[in-house]
mmCIF file of C-alpha atoms and ligand atoms in Angstrom:
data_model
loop_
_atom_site.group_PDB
_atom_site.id
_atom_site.type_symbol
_atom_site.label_atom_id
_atom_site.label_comp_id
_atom_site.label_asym_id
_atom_site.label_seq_id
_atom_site.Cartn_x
_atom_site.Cartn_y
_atom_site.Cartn_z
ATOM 1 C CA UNK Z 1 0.000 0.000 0.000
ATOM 2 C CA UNK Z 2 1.621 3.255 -1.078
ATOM 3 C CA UNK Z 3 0.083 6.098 0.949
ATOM 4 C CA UNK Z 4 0.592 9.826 1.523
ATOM 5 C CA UNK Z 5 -0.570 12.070 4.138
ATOM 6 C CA UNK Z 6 -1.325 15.660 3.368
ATOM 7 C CA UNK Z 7 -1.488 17.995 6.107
ATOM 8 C CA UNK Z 8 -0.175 21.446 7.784
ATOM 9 C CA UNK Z 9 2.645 21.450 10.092
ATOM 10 C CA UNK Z 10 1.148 20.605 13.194
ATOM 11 C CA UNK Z 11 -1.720 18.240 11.942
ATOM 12 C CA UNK Z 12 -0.421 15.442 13.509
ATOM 13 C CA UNK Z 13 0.973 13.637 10.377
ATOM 14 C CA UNK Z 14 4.040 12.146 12.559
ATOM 15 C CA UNK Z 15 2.062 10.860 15.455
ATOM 16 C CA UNK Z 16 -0.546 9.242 13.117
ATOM 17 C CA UNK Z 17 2.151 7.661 10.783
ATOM 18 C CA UNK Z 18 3.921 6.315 14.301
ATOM 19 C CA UNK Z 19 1.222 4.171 14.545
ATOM 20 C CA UNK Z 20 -0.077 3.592 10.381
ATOM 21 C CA UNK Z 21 3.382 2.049 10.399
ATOM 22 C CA UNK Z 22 3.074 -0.588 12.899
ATOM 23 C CA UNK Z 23 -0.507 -0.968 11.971
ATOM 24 C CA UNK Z 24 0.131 -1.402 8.113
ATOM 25 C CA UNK Z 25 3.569 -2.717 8.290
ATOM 26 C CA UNK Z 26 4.748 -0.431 5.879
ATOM 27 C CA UNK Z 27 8.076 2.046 6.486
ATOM 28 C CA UNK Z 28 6.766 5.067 7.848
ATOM 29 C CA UNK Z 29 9.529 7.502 5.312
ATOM 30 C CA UNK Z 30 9.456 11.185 6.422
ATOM 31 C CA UNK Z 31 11.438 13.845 4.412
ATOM 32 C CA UNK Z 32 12.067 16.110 7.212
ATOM 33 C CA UNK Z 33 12.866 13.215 9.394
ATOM 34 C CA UNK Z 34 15.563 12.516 6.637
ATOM 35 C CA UNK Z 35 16.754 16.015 6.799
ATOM 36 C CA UNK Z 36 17.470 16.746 10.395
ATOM 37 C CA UNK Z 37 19.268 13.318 10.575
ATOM 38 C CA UNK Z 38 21.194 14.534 7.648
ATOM 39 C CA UNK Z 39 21.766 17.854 9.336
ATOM 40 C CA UNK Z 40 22.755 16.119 12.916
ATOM 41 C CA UNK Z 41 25.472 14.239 11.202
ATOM 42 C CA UNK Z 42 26.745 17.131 9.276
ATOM 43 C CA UNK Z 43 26.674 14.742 6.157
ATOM 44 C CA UNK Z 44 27.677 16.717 2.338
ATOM 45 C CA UNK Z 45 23.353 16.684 2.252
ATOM 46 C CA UNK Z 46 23.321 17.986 5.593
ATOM 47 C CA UNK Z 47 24.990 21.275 4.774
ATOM 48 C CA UNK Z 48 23.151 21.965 1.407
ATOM 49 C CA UNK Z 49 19.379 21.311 3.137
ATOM 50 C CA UNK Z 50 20.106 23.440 6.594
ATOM 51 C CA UNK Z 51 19.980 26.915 5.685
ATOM 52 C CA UNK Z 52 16.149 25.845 4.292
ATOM 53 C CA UNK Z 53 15.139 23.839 7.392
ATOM 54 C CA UNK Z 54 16.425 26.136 10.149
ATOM 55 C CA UNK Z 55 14.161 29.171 8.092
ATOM 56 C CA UNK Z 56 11.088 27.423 7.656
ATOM 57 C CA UNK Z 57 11.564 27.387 3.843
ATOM 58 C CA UNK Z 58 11.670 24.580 1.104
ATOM 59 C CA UNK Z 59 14.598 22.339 0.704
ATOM 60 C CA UNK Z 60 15.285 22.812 -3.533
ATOM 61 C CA UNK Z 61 12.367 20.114 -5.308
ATOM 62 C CA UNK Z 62 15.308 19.120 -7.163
ATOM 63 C CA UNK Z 63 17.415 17.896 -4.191
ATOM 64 C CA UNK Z 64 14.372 16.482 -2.462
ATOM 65 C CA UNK Z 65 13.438 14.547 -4.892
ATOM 66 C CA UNK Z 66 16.775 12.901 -5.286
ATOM 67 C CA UNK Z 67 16.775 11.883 -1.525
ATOM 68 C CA UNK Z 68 13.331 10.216 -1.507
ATOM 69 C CA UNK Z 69 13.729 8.235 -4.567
ATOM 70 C CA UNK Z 70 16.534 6.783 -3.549
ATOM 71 C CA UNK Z 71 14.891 6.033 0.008
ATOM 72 C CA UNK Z 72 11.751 4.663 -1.662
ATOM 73 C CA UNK Z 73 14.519 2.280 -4.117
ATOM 74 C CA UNK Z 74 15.248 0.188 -1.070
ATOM 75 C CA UNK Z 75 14.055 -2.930 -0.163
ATOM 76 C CA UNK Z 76 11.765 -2.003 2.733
ATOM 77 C CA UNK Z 77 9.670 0.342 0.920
ATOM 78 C CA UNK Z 78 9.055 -2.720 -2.296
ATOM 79 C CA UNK Z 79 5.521 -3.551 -0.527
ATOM 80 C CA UNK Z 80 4.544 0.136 0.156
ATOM 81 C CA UNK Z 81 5.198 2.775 2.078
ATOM 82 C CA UNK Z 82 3.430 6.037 4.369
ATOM 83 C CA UNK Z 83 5.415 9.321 2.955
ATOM 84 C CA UNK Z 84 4.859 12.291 5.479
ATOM 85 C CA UNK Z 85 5.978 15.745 4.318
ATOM 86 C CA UNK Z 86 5.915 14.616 0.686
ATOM 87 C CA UNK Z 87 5.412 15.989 -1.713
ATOM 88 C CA UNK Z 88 5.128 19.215 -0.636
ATOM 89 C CA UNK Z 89 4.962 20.486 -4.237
ATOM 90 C CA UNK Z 90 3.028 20.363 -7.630
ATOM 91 C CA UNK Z 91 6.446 19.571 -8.729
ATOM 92 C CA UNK Z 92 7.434 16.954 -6.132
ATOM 93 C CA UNK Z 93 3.893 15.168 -6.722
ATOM 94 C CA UNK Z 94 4.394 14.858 -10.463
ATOM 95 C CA UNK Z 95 7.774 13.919 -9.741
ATOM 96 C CA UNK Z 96 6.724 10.996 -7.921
ATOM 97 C CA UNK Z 97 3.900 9.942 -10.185
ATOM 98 C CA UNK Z 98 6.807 9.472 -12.579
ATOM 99 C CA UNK Z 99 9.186 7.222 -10.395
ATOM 100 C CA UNK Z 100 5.912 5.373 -8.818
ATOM 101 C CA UNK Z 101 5.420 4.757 -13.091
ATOM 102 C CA UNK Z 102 8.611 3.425 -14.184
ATOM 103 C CA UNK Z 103 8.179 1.251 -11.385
ATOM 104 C CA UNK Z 104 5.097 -0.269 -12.602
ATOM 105 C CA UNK Z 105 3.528 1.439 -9.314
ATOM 106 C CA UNK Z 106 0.918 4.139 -8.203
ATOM 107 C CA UNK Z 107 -0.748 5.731 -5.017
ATOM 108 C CA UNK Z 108 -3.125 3.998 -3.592
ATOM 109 C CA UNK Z 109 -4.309 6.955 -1.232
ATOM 110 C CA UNK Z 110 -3.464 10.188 0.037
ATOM 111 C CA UNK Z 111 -4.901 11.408 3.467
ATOM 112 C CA UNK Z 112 -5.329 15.103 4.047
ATOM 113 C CA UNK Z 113 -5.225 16.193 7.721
ATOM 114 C CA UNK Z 114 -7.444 19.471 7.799
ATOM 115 C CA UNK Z 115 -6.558 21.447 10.642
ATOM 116 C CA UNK Z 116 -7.594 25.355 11.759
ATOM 117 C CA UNK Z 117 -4.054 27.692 11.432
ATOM 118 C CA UNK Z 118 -4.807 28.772 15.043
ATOM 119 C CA UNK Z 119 -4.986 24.792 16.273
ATOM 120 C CA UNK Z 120 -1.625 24.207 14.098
ATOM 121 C CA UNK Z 121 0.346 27.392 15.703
ATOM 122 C CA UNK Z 122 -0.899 25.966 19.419
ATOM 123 C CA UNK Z 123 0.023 22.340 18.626
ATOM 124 C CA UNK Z 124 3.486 23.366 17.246
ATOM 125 C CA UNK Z 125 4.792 25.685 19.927
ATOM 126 C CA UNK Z 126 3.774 22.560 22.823
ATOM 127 C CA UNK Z 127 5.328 20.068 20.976
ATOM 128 C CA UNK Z 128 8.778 18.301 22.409
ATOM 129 C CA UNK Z 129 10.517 15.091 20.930
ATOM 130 C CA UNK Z 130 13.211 12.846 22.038
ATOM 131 C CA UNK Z 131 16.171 13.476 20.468
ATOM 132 C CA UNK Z 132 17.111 9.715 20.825
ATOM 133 C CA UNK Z 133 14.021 8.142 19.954
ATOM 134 C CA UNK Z 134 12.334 10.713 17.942
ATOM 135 C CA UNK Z 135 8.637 10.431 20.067
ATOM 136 C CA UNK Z 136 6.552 13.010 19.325
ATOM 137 C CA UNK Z 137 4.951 14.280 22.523
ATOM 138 C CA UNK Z 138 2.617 17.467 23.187
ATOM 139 C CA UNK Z 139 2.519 19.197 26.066
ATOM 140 C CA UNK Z 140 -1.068 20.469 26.206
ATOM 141 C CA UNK Z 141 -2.716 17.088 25.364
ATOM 142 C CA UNK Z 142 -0.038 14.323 25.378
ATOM 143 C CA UNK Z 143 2.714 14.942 27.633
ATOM 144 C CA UNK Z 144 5.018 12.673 29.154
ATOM 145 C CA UNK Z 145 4.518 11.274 32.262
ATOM 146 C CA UNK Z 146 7.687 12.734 33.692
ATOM 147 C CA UNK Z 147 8.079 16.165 32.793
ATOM 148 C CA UNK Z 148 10.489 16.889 30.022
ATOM 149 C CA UNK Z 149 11.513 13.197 30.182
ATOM 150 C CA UNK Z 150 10.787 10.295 27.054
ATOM 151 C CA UNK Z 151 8.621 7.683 28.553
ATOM 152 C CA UNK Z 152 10.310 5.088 26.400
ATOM 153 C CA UNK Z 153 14.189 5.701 26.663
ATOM 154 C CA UNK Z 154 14.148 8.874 29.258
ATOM 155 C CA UNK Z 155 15.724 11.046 26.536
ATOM 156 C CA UNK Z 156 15.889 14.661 27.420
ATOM 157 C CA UNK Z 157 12.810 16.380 25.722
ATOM 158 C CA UNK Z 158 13.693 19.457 23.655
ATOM 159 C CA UNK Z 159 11.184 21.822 21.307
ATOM 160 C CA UNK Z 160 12.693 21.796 17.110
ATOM 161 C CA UNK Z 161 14.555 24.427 16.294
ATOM 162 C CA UNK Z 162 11.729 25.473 13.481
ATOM 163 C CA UNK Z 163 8.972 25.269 15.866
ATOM 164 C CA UNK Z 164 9.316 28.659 17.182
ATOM 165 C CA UNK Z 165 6.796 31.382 16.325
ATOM 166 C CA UNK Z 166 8.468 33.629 13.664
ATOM 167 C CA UNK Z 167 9.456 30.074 11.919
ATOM 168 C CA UNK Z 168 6.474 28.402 12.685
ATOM 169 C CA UNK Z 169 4.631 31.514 11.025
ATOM 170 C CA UNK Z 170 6.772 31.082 7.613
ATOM 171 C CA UNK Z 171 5.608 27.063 7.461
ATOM 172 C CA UNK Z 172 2.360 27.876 7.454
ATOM 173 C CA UNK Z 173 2.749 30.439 5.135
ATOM 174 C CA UNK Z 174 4.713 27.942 2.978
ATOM 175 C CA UNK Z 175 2.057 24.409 3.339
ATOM 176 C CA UNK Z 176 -1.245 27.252 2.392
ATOM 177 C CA UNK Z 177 1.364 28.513 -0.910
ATOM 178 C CA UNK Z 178 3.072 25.647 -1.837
ATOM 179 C CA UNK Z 179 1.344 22.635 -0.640
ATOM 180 C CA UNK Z 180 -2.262 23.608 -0.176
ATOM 181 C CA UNK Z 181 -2.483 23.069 -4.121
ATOM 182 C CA UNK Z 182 -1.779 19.031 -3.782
ATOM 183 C CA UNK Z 183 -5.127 18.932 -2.529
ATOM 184 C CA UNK Z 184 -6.682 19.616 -5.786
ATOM 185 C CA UNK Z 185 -4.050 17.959 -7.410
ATOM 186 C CA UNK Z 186 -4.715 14.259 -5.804
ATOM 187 C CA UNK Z 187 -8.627 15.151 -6.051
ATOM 188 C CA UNK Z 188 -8.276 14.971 -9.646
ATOM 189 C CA UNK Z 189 -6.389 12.250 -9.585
ATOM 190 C CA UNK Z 190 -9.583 10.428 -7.449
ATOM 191 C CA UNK Z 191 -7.504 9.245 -4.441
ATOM 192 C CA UNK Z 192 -7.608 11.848 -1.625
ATOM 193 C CA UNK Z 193 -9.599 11.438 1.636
ATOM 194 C CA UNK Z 194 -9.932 14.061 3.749
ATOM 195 C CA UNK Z 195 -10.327 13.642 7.756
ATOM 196 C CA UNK Z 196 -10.270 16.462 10.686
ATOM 197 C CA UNK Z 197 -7.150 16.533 12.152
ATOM 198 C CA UNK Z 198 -8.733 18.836 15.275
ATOM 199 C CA UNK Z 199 -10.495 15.658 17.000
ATOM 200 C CA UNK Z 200 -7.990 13.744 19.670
ATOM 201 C CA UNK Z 201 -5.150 11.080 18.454
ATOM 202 C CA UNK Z 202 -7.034 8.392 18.826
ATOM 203 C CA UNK Z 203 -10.101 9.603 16.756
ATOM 204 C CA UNK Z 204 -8.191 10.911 14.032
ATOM 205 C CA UNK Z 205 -6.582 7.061 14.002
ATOM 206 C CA UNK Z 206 -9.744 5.894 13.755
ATOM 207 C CA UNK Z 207 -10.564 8.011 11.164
ATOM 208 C CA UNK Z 208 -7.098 7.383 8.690
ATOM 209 C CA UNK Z 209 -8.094 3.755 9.482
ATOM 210 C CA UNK Z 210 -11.853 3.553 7.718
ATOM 211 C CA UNK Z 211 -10.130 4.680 4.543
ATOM 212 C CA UNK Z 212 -6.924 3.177 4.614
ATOM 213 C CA UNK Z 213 -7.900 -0.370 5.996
ATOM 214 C CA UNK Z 214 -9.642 -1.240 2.218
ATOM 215 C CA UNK Z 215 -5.921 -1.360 0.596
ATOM 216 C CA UNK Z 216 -5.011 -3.590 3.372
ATOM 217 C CA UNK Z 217 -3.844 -6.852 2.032
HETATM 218 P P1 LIG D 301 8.694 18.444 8.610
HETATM 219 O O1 LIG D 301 9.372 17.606 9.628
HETATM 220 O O2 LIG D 301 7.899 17.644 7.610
HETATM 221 O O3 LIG D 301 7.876 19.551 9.221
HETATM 222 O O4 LIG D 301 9.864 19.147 7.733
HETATM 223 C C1 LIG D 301 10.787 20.031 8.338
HETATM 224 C C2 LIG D 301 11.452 20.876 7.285
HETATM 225 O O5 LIG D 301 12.167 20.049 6.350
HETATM 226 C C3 LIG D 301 10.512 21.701 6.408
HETATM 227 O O6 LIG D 301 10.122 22.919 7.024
HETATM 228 C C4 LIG D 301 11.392 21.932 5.172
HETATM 229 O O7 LIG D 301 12.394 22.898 5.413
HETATM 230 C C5 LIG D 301 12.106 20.585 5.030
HETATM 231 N N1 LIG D 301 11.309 19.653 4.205
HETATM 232 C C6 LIG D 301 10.693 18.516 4.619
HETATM 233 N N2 LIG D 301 10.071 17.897 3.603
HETATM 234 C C7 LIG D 301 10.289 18.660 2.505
HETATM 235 C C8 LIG D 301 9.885 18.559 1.147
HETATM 236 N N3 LIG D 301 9.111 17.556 0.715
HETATM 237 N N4 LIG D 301 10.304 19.544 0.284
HETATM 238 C C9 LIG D 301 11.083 20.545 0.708
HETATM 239 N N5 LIG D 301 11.478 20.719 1.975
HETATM 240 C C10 LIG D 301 11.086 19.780 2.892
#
């Protein structure tokens, strides 16, 4: 099952695809995940993508692309995979149409998290992550249960260095320019759901599960 999921920063697309990984046993491949571990290890990619990250802005589509075909080209993405934070452009989505083709291969689905700006801005200045494990956790409605500690590995929980207000501001400016337009996009291509990202984790799983389970195999 190939599957995409749509959605401001903030939406929740990380915490859902946590658990549409384990549910669908399918690599759970995140572009900005990609990027900050490039960045962390101060790797060649590292360098060229930071400037972009750090600001809020748009790593090149050219670039991008690169990196995620050649993460979707290994073995563990050959029975699917959940892509969060791409494509984040009409470029990047025809881009991938074309390496899902030469593959023999298309989308199955593409989820679009709908969320209020004011709910994203609120989510994404309480949310903390483990810089070991990389849990996502939110302090107004799922914090850990020792403060500013991981409950799985007791990592020191720190805020991203884009989710502070001036950045956070830019995203959002960036997803409603850039990305907003992939919603028409994969509507014409007959494959998007949509599902509101404002209800509580577990009925917004709930929610990505009614459409998703059909691909199932
Ligand atoms: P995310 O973790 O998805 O919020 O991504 C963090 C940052 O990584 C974004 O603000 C961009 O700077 C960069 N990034 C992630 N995915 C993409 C993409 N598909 N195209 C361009 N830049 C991206």
């Amino acid at each position: 099952m190939n599957v995409v999921l749509l959605g401001a920063p903030g939406s929740g697309k990380g915490t859902q695809a946590e658990r549409l990984q384990k549910r669908y046993g399918i690599p759970h491949v995140s572009t900005g995940a990609i990027f900050r571990d490039e960045i962390s290890k101060k790797s060649d990619v590292g360098l060229r993508v930071q400037e972009y990250v750090k600001s809020g802005g748009l790593v090149p589509d050219e670039l991008t692309v690169e990196i995620i075909s050649r993460r979707l080209a290994q073995s563990d993405c050959a029975a699917g995979f959940l892509l969060d934070g791409f494509p984040r452009t009409v470029a990047q989505a025809e881009a991938l149409d074309g390496f899902l083709s030469k593959g023999k291969k298309e989308m199955d689905a593409v989820v679009s998290l709908e969320l209020s700006e004011a709910a994203a801005v609120k989510r994404l200045s309480s949310r903390r992550q483990c810089p070991k494990c990389g849990k996502i956790y939110n302090l107004a409605f799922q914090p850990p249960k020792q403060e500013g500690l991981c409950d799985a590995d007791g990592g020191a929980l720190g805020q991203r260095e884009d989710d502070k207000p001036e950045t956070i501001r830019k995203r959002l400016m960036v997803f409603n320019d850039l990305t907003q337009p992939l919603i028409a996009y994969y509507r014409g291509e007959g494959i998007l759901s949509t599902v509101n990202g404002d209800e509580g984790v577990d009925a917004v799983s709930r929610a990505i599960y009614e459409v998703l389970d059909r691909f199932k195999k």
